[in-house]
């Protein structure tokens, strides 16, 4: 694959630094994800993958450096522009982050109820279709407390996709799912990239996920994103650090 044209970057990190108290987590992250590209971030637990993702929805601001989404600097974006931008984005949280007092169906419906005037019958039909897509059709009436971890995860995925967003961010989309369901979620992510040209950033521990979904992938380690390359190059690399990291993966 030829190098992407980074002038078309939809997601851009420029020298991003982030510390919590004395603990420096990000030490100069640089990344351009171009429109329609699916990029995976791998990295050891606690290295700052979730922190990196949170900068893209304005939940965190860099101490130094810049994060841009579709040309908007996330540190200075106005509330109104942030609201508009977020309506074009979906976010799959590492913990499903469902509202416990709403049924799964109502959780998934929430972004549509909040941002559109769509009639309720249509909302319900769309919610049922998305729950079907992620293989949890029976979750519709259940409260989050009645669902397994893997089911909650998939309901969170349905909620992220309900508005058919142009940009989707995934924090461990297949963690805690059995291999068959994981494979189908990975295929779904790949299809969103291929068919709908959705721009996607996927944090994952799973090599199977990288193989199926990634156009490119990088390793977040020591606060910087290294070894950015195609998934084939990344997974067959002989760089000692990568060999060690990938050798410890289970799949
Ligand atoms: N809001 C916060 N306040 C203080 N420390 C934080 C905060 N968020 C994250 N951290 C710390 O930053 C580090 C990186 O956290 P992060 O959640 O990004 O790791 P991760 O790479 O996603 O790990 P995992 O693979 O286990 O999900 C951790 O040491 C974490 O404790
Ligand atoms: Mg994390």
PDB file of C-alpha atoms and ligand atoms in Angstrom:
ATOM      1  CA  UNK A   1       0.000   0.000   0.000  1.00  0.00           C
ATOM      2  CA  UNK A   2       1.350   3.454  -0.887  1.00  0.00           C
ATOM      3  CA  UNK A   3       1.777   6.058   1.858  1.00  0.00           C
ATOM      4  CA  UNK A   4      -1.512   7.838   2.572  1.00  0.00           C
ATOM      5  CA  UNK A   5      -1.942  11.474   1.503  1.00  0.00           C
ATOM      6  CA  UNK A   6      -1.831  13.079   4.947  1.00  0.00           C
ATOM      7  CA  UNK A   7      -3.124  16.420   3.654  1.00  0.00           C
ATOM      8  CA  UNK A   8      -6.492  14.640   3.813  1.00  0.00           C
ATOM      9  CA  UNK A   9      -6.098  13.672   7.479  1.00  0.00           C
ATOM     10  CA  UNK A  10      -9.446  13.471   9.277  1.00  0.00           C
ATOM     11  CA  UNK A  11      -7.863  12.561  12.620  1.00  0.00           C
ATOM     12  CA  UNK A  12      -4.552  14.234  13.388  1.00  0.00           C
ATOM     13  CA  UNK A  13      -2.259  14.164  16.434  1.00  0.00           C
ATOM     14  CA  UNK A  14       0.676  16.574  16.428  1.00  0.00           C
ATOM     15  CA  UNK A  15       3.280  16.104  19.166  1.00  0.00           C
ATOM     16  CA  UNK A  16       0.645  15.301  21.807  1.00  0.00           C
ATOM     17  CA  UNK A  17       1.854  15.230  25.412  1.00  0.00           C
ATOM     18  CA  UNK A  18      -0.289  14.293  28.420  1.00  0.00           C
ATOM     19  CA  UNK A  19       0.616  13.783  32.076  1.00  0.00           C
ATOM     20  CA  UNK A  20      -1.424  13.033  35.184  1.00  0.00           C
ATOM     21  CA  UNK A  21       0.419  14.653  38.054  1.00  0.00           C
ATOM     22  CA  UNK A  22       4.008  13.440  37.857  1.00  0.00           C
ATOM     23  CA  UNK A  23       3.129  10.558  35.510  1.00  0.00           C
ATOM     24  CA  UNK A  24       3.914  11.417  31.911  1.00  0.00           C
ATOM     25  CA  UNK A  25       1.679   9.170  29.775  1.00  0.00           C
ATOM     26  CA  UNK A  26       1.927  10.603  26.237  1.00  0.00           C
ATOM     27  CA  UNK A  27       5.335  11.983  25.172  1.00  0.00           C
ATOM     28  CA  UNK A  28       4.787  13.248  21.661  1.00  0.00           C
ATOM     29  CA  UNK A  29       2.171  11.218  19.794  1.00  0.00           C
ATOM     30  CA  UNK A  30       2.047  11.949  16.050  1.00  0.00           C
ATOM     31  CA  UNK A  31      -0.517  10.377  13.756  1.00  0.00           C
ATOM     32  CA  UNK A  32      -2.527  11.199  10.639  1.00  0.00           C
ATOM     33  CA  UNK A  33      -5.543   9.044   9.845  1.00  0.00           C
ATOM     34  CA  UNK A  34      -6.868   9.885   6.401  1.00  0.00           C
ATOM     35  CA  UNK A  35     -10.523   9.880   5.352  1.00  0.00           C
ATOM     36  CA  UNK A  36     -11.880   6.358   4.898  1.00  0.00           C
ATOM     37  CA  UNK A  37      -8.896   4.769   6.599  1.00  0.00           C
ATOM     38  CA  UNK A  38      -9.088   2.273   9.475  1.00  0.00           C
ATOM     39  CA  UNK A  39      -6.104   2.633  11.817  1.00  0.00           C
ATOM     40  CA  UNK A  40      -5.405   0.308  14.762  1.00  0.00           C
ATOM     41  CA  UNK A  41      -3.486   1.218  17.891  1.00  0.00           C
ATOM     42  CA  UNK A  42      -1.911  -1.635  19.851  1.00  0.00           C
ATOM     43  CA  UNK A  43       0.128  -1.298  23.017  1.00  0.00           C
ATOM     44  CA  UNK A  44       0.696  -2.696  26.498  1.00  0.00           C
ATOM     45  CA  UNK A  45      -1.939  -2.210  29.193  1.00  0.00           C
ATOM     46  CA  UNK A  46      -1.709   1.216  30.801  1.00  0.00           C
ATOM     47  CA  UNK A  47       0.379   2.778  28.005  1.00  0.00           C
ATOM     48  CA  UNK A  48      -2.253   5.416  27.262  1.00  0.00           C
ATOM     49  CA  UNK A  49      -4.410   4.013  24.450  1.00  0.00           C
ATOM     50  CA  UNK A  50      -7.724   5.040  25.998  1.00  0.00           C
ATOM     51  CA  UNK A  51      -6.228   8.408  26.950  1.00  0.00           C
ATOM     52  CA  UNK A  52      -5.172   8.887  23.323  1.00  0.00           C
ATOM     53  CA  UNK A  53      -8.703   8.142  22.065  1.00  0.00           C
ATOM     54  CA  UNK A  54     -10.387  10.426  24.596  1.00  0.00           C
ATOM     55  CA  UNK A  55      -8.561  13.433  23.140  1.00  0.00           C
ATOM     56  CA  UNK A  56     -10.565  12.987  19.928  1.00  0.00           C
ATOM     57  CA  UNK A  57     -13.923  13.674  21.532  1.00  0.00           C
ATOM     58  CA  UNK A  58     -12.767  16.553  23.682  1.00  0.00           C
ATOM     59  CA  UNK A  59     -12.888  14.527  26.915  1.00  0.00           C
ATOM     60  CA  UNK A  60      -9.199  15.328  27.439  1.00  0.00           C
ATOM     61  CA  UNK A  61      -6.932  18.126  26.288  1.00  0.00           C
ATOM     62  CA  UNK A  62      -3.211  17.794  25.571  1.00  0.00           C
ATOM     63  CA  UNK A  63      -0.723  19.529  27.875  1.00  0.00           C
ATOM     64  CA  UNK A  64       1.308  20.234  24.763  1.00  0.00           C
ATOM     65  CA  UNK A  65       0.680  19.623  21.059  1.00  0.00           C
ATOM     66  CA  UNK A  66      -2.588  19.500  19.128  1.00  0.00           C
ATOM     67  CA  UNK A  67      -5.380  17.114  18.242  1.00  0.00           C
ATOM     68  CA  UNK A  68      -7.470  17.856  15.156  1.00  0.00           C
ATOM     69  CA  UNK A  69     -10.678  16.219  14.009  1.00  0.00           C
ATOM     70  CA  UNK A  70     -11.669  17.157  10.477  1.00  0.00           C
ATOM     71  CA  UNK A  71      -9.518  20.278  10.793  1.00  0.00           C
ATOM     72  CA  UNK A  72     -10.939  21.377  14.161  1.00  0.00           C
ATOM     73  CA  UNK A  73      -8.441  21.910  16.965  1.00  0.00           C
ATOM     74  CA  UNK A  74     -10.077  20.026  19.838  1.00  0.00           C
ATOM     75  CA  UNK A  75      -8.537  22.348  22.449  1.00  0.00           C
ATOM     76  CA  UNK A  76     -10.161  25.486  21.062  1.00  0.00           C
ATOM     77  CA  UNK A  77     -13.307  24.181  19.336  1.00  0.00           C
ATOM     78  CA  UNK A  78     -16.512  26.013  20.328  1.00  0.00           C
ATOM     79  CA  UNK A  79     -19.246  24.118  22.185  1.00  0.00           C
ATOM     80  CA  UNK A  80     -21.563  24.423  19.188  1.00  0.00           C
ATOM     81  CA  UNK A  81     -18.955  23.085  16.720  1.00  0.00           C
ATOM     82  CA  UNK A  82     -18.096  20.276  19.149  1.00  0.00           C
ATOM     83  CA  UNK A  83     -21.765  19.312  19.321  1.00  0.00           C
ATOM     84  CA  UNK A  84     -22.007  19.258  15.506  1.00  0.00           C
ATOM     85  CA  UNK A  85     -18.769  17.308  15.174  1.00  0.00           C
ATOM     86  CA  UNK A  86     -19.821  14.758  17.780  1.00  0.00           C
ATOM     87  CA  UNK A  87     -23.093  14.147  15.939  1.00  0.00           C
ATOM     88  CA  UNK A  88     -20.936  12.838  13.063  1.00  0.00           C
ATOM     89  CA  UNK A  89     -18.866  10.584  15.345  1.00  0.00           C
ATOM     90  CA  UNK A  90     -19.462   7.312  17.178  1.00  0.00           C
ATOM     91  CA  UNK A  91     -17.482   6.159  20.202  1.00  0.00           C
ATOM     92  CA  UNK A  92     -17.321   2.605  21.558  1.00  0.00           C
ATOM     93  CA  UNK A  93     -16.150   2.894  25.166  1.00  0.00           C
ATOM     94  CA  UNK A  94     -13.907   0.262  26.741  1.00  0.00           C
ATOM     95  CA  UNK A  95     -16.532  -0.275  29.431  1.00  0.00           C
ATOM     96  CA  UNK A  96     -19.821  -0.218  27.563  1.00  0.00           C
ATOM     97  CA  UNK A  97     -20.888   2.896  29.541  1.00  0.00           C
ATOM     98  CA  UNK A  98     -24.615   2.222  29.230  1.00  0.00           C
ATOM     99  CA  UNK A  99     -27.132   4.118  31.344  1.00  0.00           C
ATOM    100  CA  UNK A 100     -28.258   1.562  33.922  1.00  0.00           C
ATOM    101  CA  UNK A 101     -31.802   2.883  34.274  1.00  0.00           C
ATOM    102  CA  UNK A 102     -32.584   2.648  30.539  1.00  0.00           C
ATOM    103  CA  UNK A 103     -33.239  -0.549  28.586  1.00  0.00           C
ATOM    104  CA  UNK A 104     -30.620  -1.546  26.011  1.00  0.00           C
ATOM    105  CA  UNK A 105     -33.014  -0.405  23.274  1.00  0.00           C
ATOM    106  CA  UNK A 106     -33.431   3.022  24.862  1.00  0.00           C
ATOM    107  CA  UNK A 107     -29.662   3.315  25.344  1.00  0.00           C
ATOM    108  CA  UNK A 108     -29.100   2.667  21.651  1.00  0.00           C
ATOM    109  CA  UNK A 109     -31.942   5.034  20.690  1.00  0.00           C
ATOM    110  CA  UNK A 110     -30.572   7.900  22.785  1.00  0.00           C
ATOM    111  CA  UNK A 111     -28.315   9.563  20.148  1.00  0.00           C
ATOM    112  CA  UNK A 112     -31.212   9.578  17.649  1.00  0.00           C
ATOM    113  CA  UNK A 113     -33.687  10.954  20.202  1.00  0.00           C
ATOM    114  CA  UNK A 114     -31.213  13.655  21.229  1.00  0.00           C
ATOM    115  CA  UNK A 115     -30.046  14.796  17.807  1.00  0.00           C
ATOM    116  CA  UNK A 116     -32.920  14.138  15.355  1.00  0.00           C
ATOM    117  CA  UNK A 117     -36.696  14.595  15.048  1.00  0.00           C
ATOM    118  CA  UNK A 118     -37.130  11.086  13.701  1.00  0.00           C
ATOM    119  CA  UNK A 119     -40.548   9.516  14.466  1.00  0.00           C
ATOM    120  CA  UNK A 120     -40.366   6.964  17.258  1.00  0.00           C
ATOM    121  CA  UNK A 121     -41.476   3.988  15.116  1.00  0.00           C
ATOM    122  CA  UNK A 122     -38.550   4.644  12.812  1.00  0.00           C
ATOM    123  CA  UNK A 123     -36.137   4.988  15.731  1.00  0.00           C
ATOM    124  CA  UNK A 124     -37.316   1.670  17.156  1.00  0.00           C
ATOM    125  CA  UNK A 125     -36.951  -0.039  13.763  1.00  0.00           C
ATOM    126  CA  UNK A 126     -33.412   1.299  13.397  1.00  0.00           C
ATOM    127  CA  UNK A 127     -32.474   0.269  16.928  1.00  0.00           C
ATOM    128  CA  UNK A 128     -33.757  -3.267  16.318  1.00  0.00           C
ATOM    129  CA  UNK A 129     -31.784  -3.467  13.066  1.00  0.00           C
ATOM    130  CA  UNK A 130     -28.547  -2.337  14.771  1.00  0.00           C
ATOM    131  CA  UNK A 131     -29.021  -4.787  17.657  1.00  0.00           C
ATOM    132  CA  UNK A 132     -29.540  -7.498  15.040  1.00  0.00           C
ATOM    133  CA  UNK A 133     -26.343  -6.416  13.260  1.00  0.00           C
ATOM    134  CA  UNK A 134     -24.262  -6.897  16.423  1.00  0.00           C
ATOM    135  CA  UNK A 135     -26.015 -10.193  17.268  1.00  0.00           C
ATOM    136  CA  UNK A 136     -27.975  -9.143  20.353  1.00  0.00           C
ATOM    137  CA  UNK A 137     -31.567  -8.806  19.060  1.00  0.00           C
ATOM    138  CA  UNK A 138     -32.976 -10.050  22.384  1.00  0.00           C
ATOM    139  CA  UNK A 139     -31.339  -7.262  24.388  1.00  0.00           C
ATOM    140  CA  UNK A 140     -33.905  -4.676  23.283  1.00  0.00           C
ATOM    141  CA  UNK A 141     -36.093  -4.748  26.418  1.00  0.00           C
ATOM    142  CA  UNK A 142     -33.406  -5.725  28.921  1.00  0.00           C
ATOM    143  CA  UNK A 143     -31.731  -3.446  31.427  1.00  0.00           C
ATOM    144  CA  UNK A 144     -27.901  -3.315  31.282  1.00  0.00           C
ATOM    145  CA  UNK A 145     -27.778  -5.124  34.645  1.00  0.00           C
ATOM    146  CA  UNK A 146     -29.465  -8.116  33.004  1.00  0.00           C
ATOM    147  CA  UNK A 147     -26.854  -8.400  30.221  1.00  0.00           C
ATOM    148  CA  UNK A 148     -23.501 -10.207  30.165  1.00  0.00           C
ATOM    149  CA  UNK A 149     -20.309  -8.159  29.690  1.00  0.00           C
ATOM    150  CA  UNK A 150     -20.056  -9.215  26.052  1.00  0.00           C
ATOM    151  CA  UNK A 151     -23.692  -8.302  25.380  1.00  0.00           C
ATOM    152  CA  UNK A 152     -23.226  -4.872  26.965  1.00  0.00           C
ATOM    153  CA  UNK A 153     -20.199  -4.359  24.772  1.00  0.00           C
ATOM    154  CA  UNK A 154     -22.248  -5.077  21.655  1.00  0.00           C
ATOM    155  CA  UNK A 155     -25.094  -2.820  22.791  1.00  0.00           C
ATOM    156  CA  UNK A 156     -22.454  -0.072  23.202  1.00  0.00           C
ATOM    157  CA  UNK A 157     -21.318  -0.797  19.655  1.00  0.00           C
ATOM    158  CA  UNK A 158     -24.896  -0.562  18.350  1.00  0.00           C
ATOM    159  CA  UNK A 159     -25.266   2.792  20.124  1.00  0.00           C
ATOM    160  CA  UNK A 160     -22.044   4.099  18.546  1.00  0.00           C
ATOM    161  CA  UNK A 161     -23.274   3.134  15.079  1.00  0.00           C
ATOM    162  CA  UNK A 162     -26.935   4.140  15.367  1.00  0.00           C
ATOM    163  CA  UNK A 163     -26.491   7.544  13.679  1.00  0.00           C
ATOM    164  CA  UNK A 164     -24.414   6.032  10.827  1.00  0.00           C
ATOM    165  CA  UNK A 165     -21.419   8.206  11.790  1.00  0.00           C
ATOM    166  CA  UNK A 166     -18.613   9.227   9.411  1.00  0.00           C
ATOM    167  CA  UNK A 167     -15.968   8.713  12.077  1.00  0.00           C
ATOM    168  CA  UNK A 168     -15.983   5.847  14.596  1.00  0.00           C
ATOM    169  CA  UNK A 169     -13.580   5.352  17.501  1.00  0.00           C
ATOM    170  CA  UNK A 170     -13.398   1.941  19.149  1.00  0.00           C
ATOM    171  CA  UNK A 171     -11.791   1.151  22.486  1.00  0.00           C
ATOM    172  CA  UNK A 172     -11.282  -2.634  22.541  1.00  0.00           C
ATOM    173  CA  UNK A 173     -14.381  -3.522  20.488  1.00  0.00           C
ATOM    174  CA  UNK A 174     -13.887  -7.277  20.859  1.00  0.00           C
ATOM    175  CA  UNK A 175     -12.577  -7.508  24.439  1.00  0.00           C
ATOM    176  CA  UNK A 176     -14.486 -10.148  26.369  1.00  0.00           C
ATOM    177  CA  UNK A 177     -16.265 -11.548  23.303  1.00  0.00           C
ATOM    178  CA  UNK A 178     -16.010 -15.159  22.154  1.00  0.00           C
ATOM    179  CA  UNK A 179     -13.979 -15.790  18.961  1.00  0.00           C
ATOM    180  CA  UNK A 180     -16.991 -16.247  16.693  1.00  0.00           C
ATOM    181  CA  UNK A 181     -18.680 -13.006  17.753  1.00  0.00           C
ATOM    182  CA  UNK A 182     -15.308 -11.206  17.697  1.00  0.00           C
ATOM    183  CA  UNK A 183     -14.762 -12.308  14.112  1.00  0.00           C
ATOM    184  CA  UNK A 184     -18.180 -11.051  13.078  1.00  0.00           C
ATOM    185  CA  UNK A 185     -17.625  -7.677  14.828  1.00  0.00           C
ATOM    186  CA  UNK A 186     -14.251  -7.392  13.075  1.00  0.00           C
ATOM    187  CA  UNK A 187     -15.912  -8.084   9.721  1.00  0.00           C
ATOM    188  CA  UNK A 188     -18.525  -5.440  10.491  1.00  0.00           C
ATOM    189  CA  UNK A 189     -15.792  -2.851  11.237  1.00  0.00           C
ATOM    190  CA  UNK A 190     -13.990  -3.790   8.012  1.00  0.00           C
ATOM    191  CA  UNK A 191     -17.223  -3.452   6.055  1.00  0.00           C
ATOM    192  CA  UNK A 192     -17.913   0.022   7.473  1.00  0.00           C
ATOM    193  CA  UNK A 193     -14.488   1.049   6.176  1.00  0.00           C
ATOM    194  CA  UNK A 194     -14.853  -0.661   2.787  1.00  0.00           C
ATOM    195  CA  UNK A 195     -18.478   0.067   1.930  1.00  0.00           C
ATOM    196  CA  UNK A 196     -19.200   3.336   3.712  1.00  0.00           C
ATOM    197  CA  UNK A 197     -15.641   4.780   3.808  1.00  0.00           C
ATOM    198  CA  UNK A 198     -16.002   5.449   7.529  1.00  0.00           C
ATOM    199  CA  UNK A 199     -12.808   6.830   9.113  1.00  0.00           C
ATOM    200  CA  UNK A 200     -11.969   4.582  12.065  1.00  0.00           C
ATOM    201  CA  UNK A 201      -9.498   4.431  14.920  1.00  0.00           C
ATOM    202  CA  UNK A 202      -9.500   1.103  16.730  1.00  0.00           C
ATOM    203  CA  UNK A 203      -7.670   0.331  19.957  1.00  0.00           C
ATOM    204  CA  UNK A 204      -7.219  -3.413  20.242  1.00  0.00           C
ATOM    205  CA  UNK A 205      -5.211  -6.163  21.922  1.00  0.00           C
ATOM    206  CA  UNK A 206      -6.277  -8.729  19.339  1.00  0.00           C
ATOM    207  CA  UNK A 207      -4.053  -9.632  16.417  1.00  0.00           C
ATOM    208  CA  UNK A 208      -7.141 -11.093  14.702  1.00  0.00           C
ATOM    209  CA  UNK A 209      -8.756  -7.667  14.872  1.00  0.00           C
ATOM    210  CA  UNK A 210      -5.684  -5.985  13.340  1.00  0.00           C
ATOM    211  CA  UNK A 211      -5.551  -8.601  10.571  1.00  0.00           C
ATOM    212  CA  UNK A 212      -9.177  -8.116   9.618  1.00  0.00           C
ATOM    213  CA  UNK A 213      -9.807  -4.417  10.099  1.00  0.00           C
ATOM    214  CA  UNK A 214      -6.554  -2.426   9.856  1.00  0.00           C
ATOM    215  CA  UNK A 215      -5.330  -0.496   6.846  1.00  0.00           C
ATOM    216  CA  UNK A 216      -2.440   0.634   9.034  1.00  0.00           C
ATOM    217  CA  UNK A 217      -1.414  -0.002  12.619  1.00  0.00           C
ATOM    218  CA  UNK A 218       1.038   1.387  15.157  1.00  0.00           C
ATOM    219  CA  UNK A 219       2.379   0.459  18.605  1.00  0.00           C
ATOM    220  CA  UNK A 220       1.890   2.951  21.441  1.00  0.00           C
ATOM    221  CA  UNK A 221       4.818   2.408  23.753  1.00  0.00           C
ATOM    222  CA  UNK A 222       6.717   4.735  26.048  1.00  0.00           C
ATOM    223  CA  UNK A 223       4.304   7.537  25.197  1.00  0.00           C
ATOM    224  CA  UNK A 224       4.917   7.560  21.442  1.00  0.00           C
ATOM    225  CA  UNK A 225       3.326   5.790  18.496  1.00  0.00           C
ATOM    226  CA  UNK A 226       5.962   3.673  16.759  1.00  0.00           C
ATOM    227  CA  UNK A 227       6.241   1.193  13.909  1.00  0.00           C
ATOM    228  CA  UNK A 228       3.374   2.771  11.952  1.00  0.00           C
ATOM    229  CA  UNK A 229       2.898   0.508   8.932  1.00  0.00           C
ATOM    230  CA  UNK A 230       0.415  -1.684   7.083  1.00  0.00           C
ATOM    231  CA  UNK A 231      -0.948  -4.587   9.105  1.00  0.00           C
ATOM    232  CA  UNK A 232       1.040  -7.091   6.993  1.00  0.00           C
ATOM    233  CA  UNK A 233       4.300  -5.217   7.616  1.00  0.00           C
ATOM    234  CA  UNK A 234       3.509  -4.725  11.289  1.00  0.00           C
ATOM    235  CA  UNK A 235       2.609  -8.349  11.994  1.00  0.00           C
ATOM    236  CA  UNK A 236       5.566  -9.786  10.092  1.00  0.00           C
ATOM    237  CA  UNK A 237       8.100  -7.237  11.360  1.00  0.00           C
ATOM    238  CA  UNK A 238      11.375  -8.486  12.788  1.00  0.00           C
ATOM    239  CA  UNK A 239      11.856  -5.413  15.003  1.00  0.00           C
ATOM    240  CA  UNK A 240      12.758  -6.938  18.392  1.00  0.00           C
ATOM    241  CA  UNK A 241      10.285  -4.723  20.307  1.00  0.00           C
ATOM    242  CA  UNK A 242       7.406  -5.732  18.039  1.00  0.00           C
ATOM    243  CA  UNK A 243       8.347  -9.394  18.020  1.00  0.00           C
ATOM    244  CA  UNK A 244       8.384  -9.340  21.835  1.00  0.00           C
ATOM    245  CA  UNK A 245       5.083  -7.463  22.085  1.00  0.00           C
ATOM    246  CA  UNK A 246       3.261  -9.597  19.509  1.00  0.00           C
ATOM    247  CA  UNK A 247       4.761 -12.804  20.860  1.00  0.00           C
ATOM    248  CA  UNK A 248       2.985 -12.186  24.160  1.00  0.00           C
ATOM    249  CA  UNK A 249      -0.454 -11.913  22.503  1.00  0.00           C
ATOM    250  CA  UNK A 250      -2.725 -14.911  22.830  1.00  0.00           C
ATOM    251  CA  UNK A 251      -4.277 -14.785  19.360  1.00  0.00           C
TER     252      UNK A 251
HETATM  253  N1  LIG B   1      -8.352  10.716  34.301  1.00  0.00           N
HETATM  254  C1  LIG B   1      -7.212  10.189  34.713  1.00  0.00           C
HETATM  255  N2  LIG B   1      -6.596  10.647  35.831  1.00  0.00           N
HETATM  256  C2  LIG B   1      -5.424  10.122  36.240  1.00  0.00           C
HETATM  257  N3  LIG B   1      -4.786   9.119  35.612  1.00  0.00           N
HETATM  258  C3  LIG B   1      -5.337   8.615  34.515  1.00  0.00           C
HETATM  259  C4  LIG B   1      -6.582   9.116  34.007  1.00  0.00           C
HETATM  260  N4  LIG B   1      -6.891   8.426  32.885  1.00  0.00           N
HETATM  261  C5  LIG B   1      -5.902   7.539  32.701  1.00  0.00           C
HETATM  262  N5  LIG B   1      -4.961   7.644  33.667  1.00  0.00           N
HETATM  263  C6  LIG B   1      -3.727   6.854  33.770  1.00  0.00           C
HETATM  264  O1  LIG B   1      -3.049   6.929  32.529  1.00  0.00           O
HETATM  265  C7  LIG B   1      -2.466   5.671  32.202  1.00  0.00           C
HETATM  266  C8  LIG B   1      -2.937   5.236  30.838  1.00  0.00           C
HETATM  267  O2  LIG B   1      -4.308   4.889  30.940  1.00  0.00           O
HETATM  268  P1  LIG B   1      -5.155   4.295  29.738  1.00  0.00           P
HETATM  269  O3  LIG B   1      -6.508   4.039  30.267  1.00  0.00           O
HETATM  270  O4  LIG B   1      -5.039   5.186  28.562  1.00  0.00           O
HETATM  271  O5  LIG B   1      -4.383   2.936  29.438  1.00  0.00           O
HETATM  272  P2  LIG B   1      -4.671   1.887  28.278  1.00  0.00           P
HETATM  273  O6  LIG B   1      -3.469   1.854  27.377  1.00  0.00           O
HETATM  274  O7  LIG B   1      -5.968   2.168  27.653  1.00  0.00           O
HETATM  275  O8  LIG B   1      -4.693   0.512  29.092  1.00  0.00           O
HETATM  276  P3  LIG B   1      -5.643  -0.801  28.932  1.00  0.00           P
HETATM  277  O9  LIG B   1      -5.055  -1.594  27.802  1.00  0.00           O
HETATM  278  O10 LIG B   1      -5.496  -1.516  30.225  1.00  0.00           O
HETATM  279  O11 LIG B   1      -7.034  -0.326  28.654  1.00  0.00           O
HETATM  280  C9  LIG B   1      -2.824   4.726  33.324  1.00  0.00           C
HETATM  281  O12 LIG B   1      -1.741   4.644  34.193  1.00  0.00           O
HETATM  282  C10 LIG B   1      -3.998   5.381  33.997  1.00  0.00           C
HETATM  283  O13 LIG B   1      -4.033   5.085  35.363  1.00  0.00           O
HETATM  284 MG1  LIG B   2      -7.772   1.293  27.698  1.00  0.00          MG
END
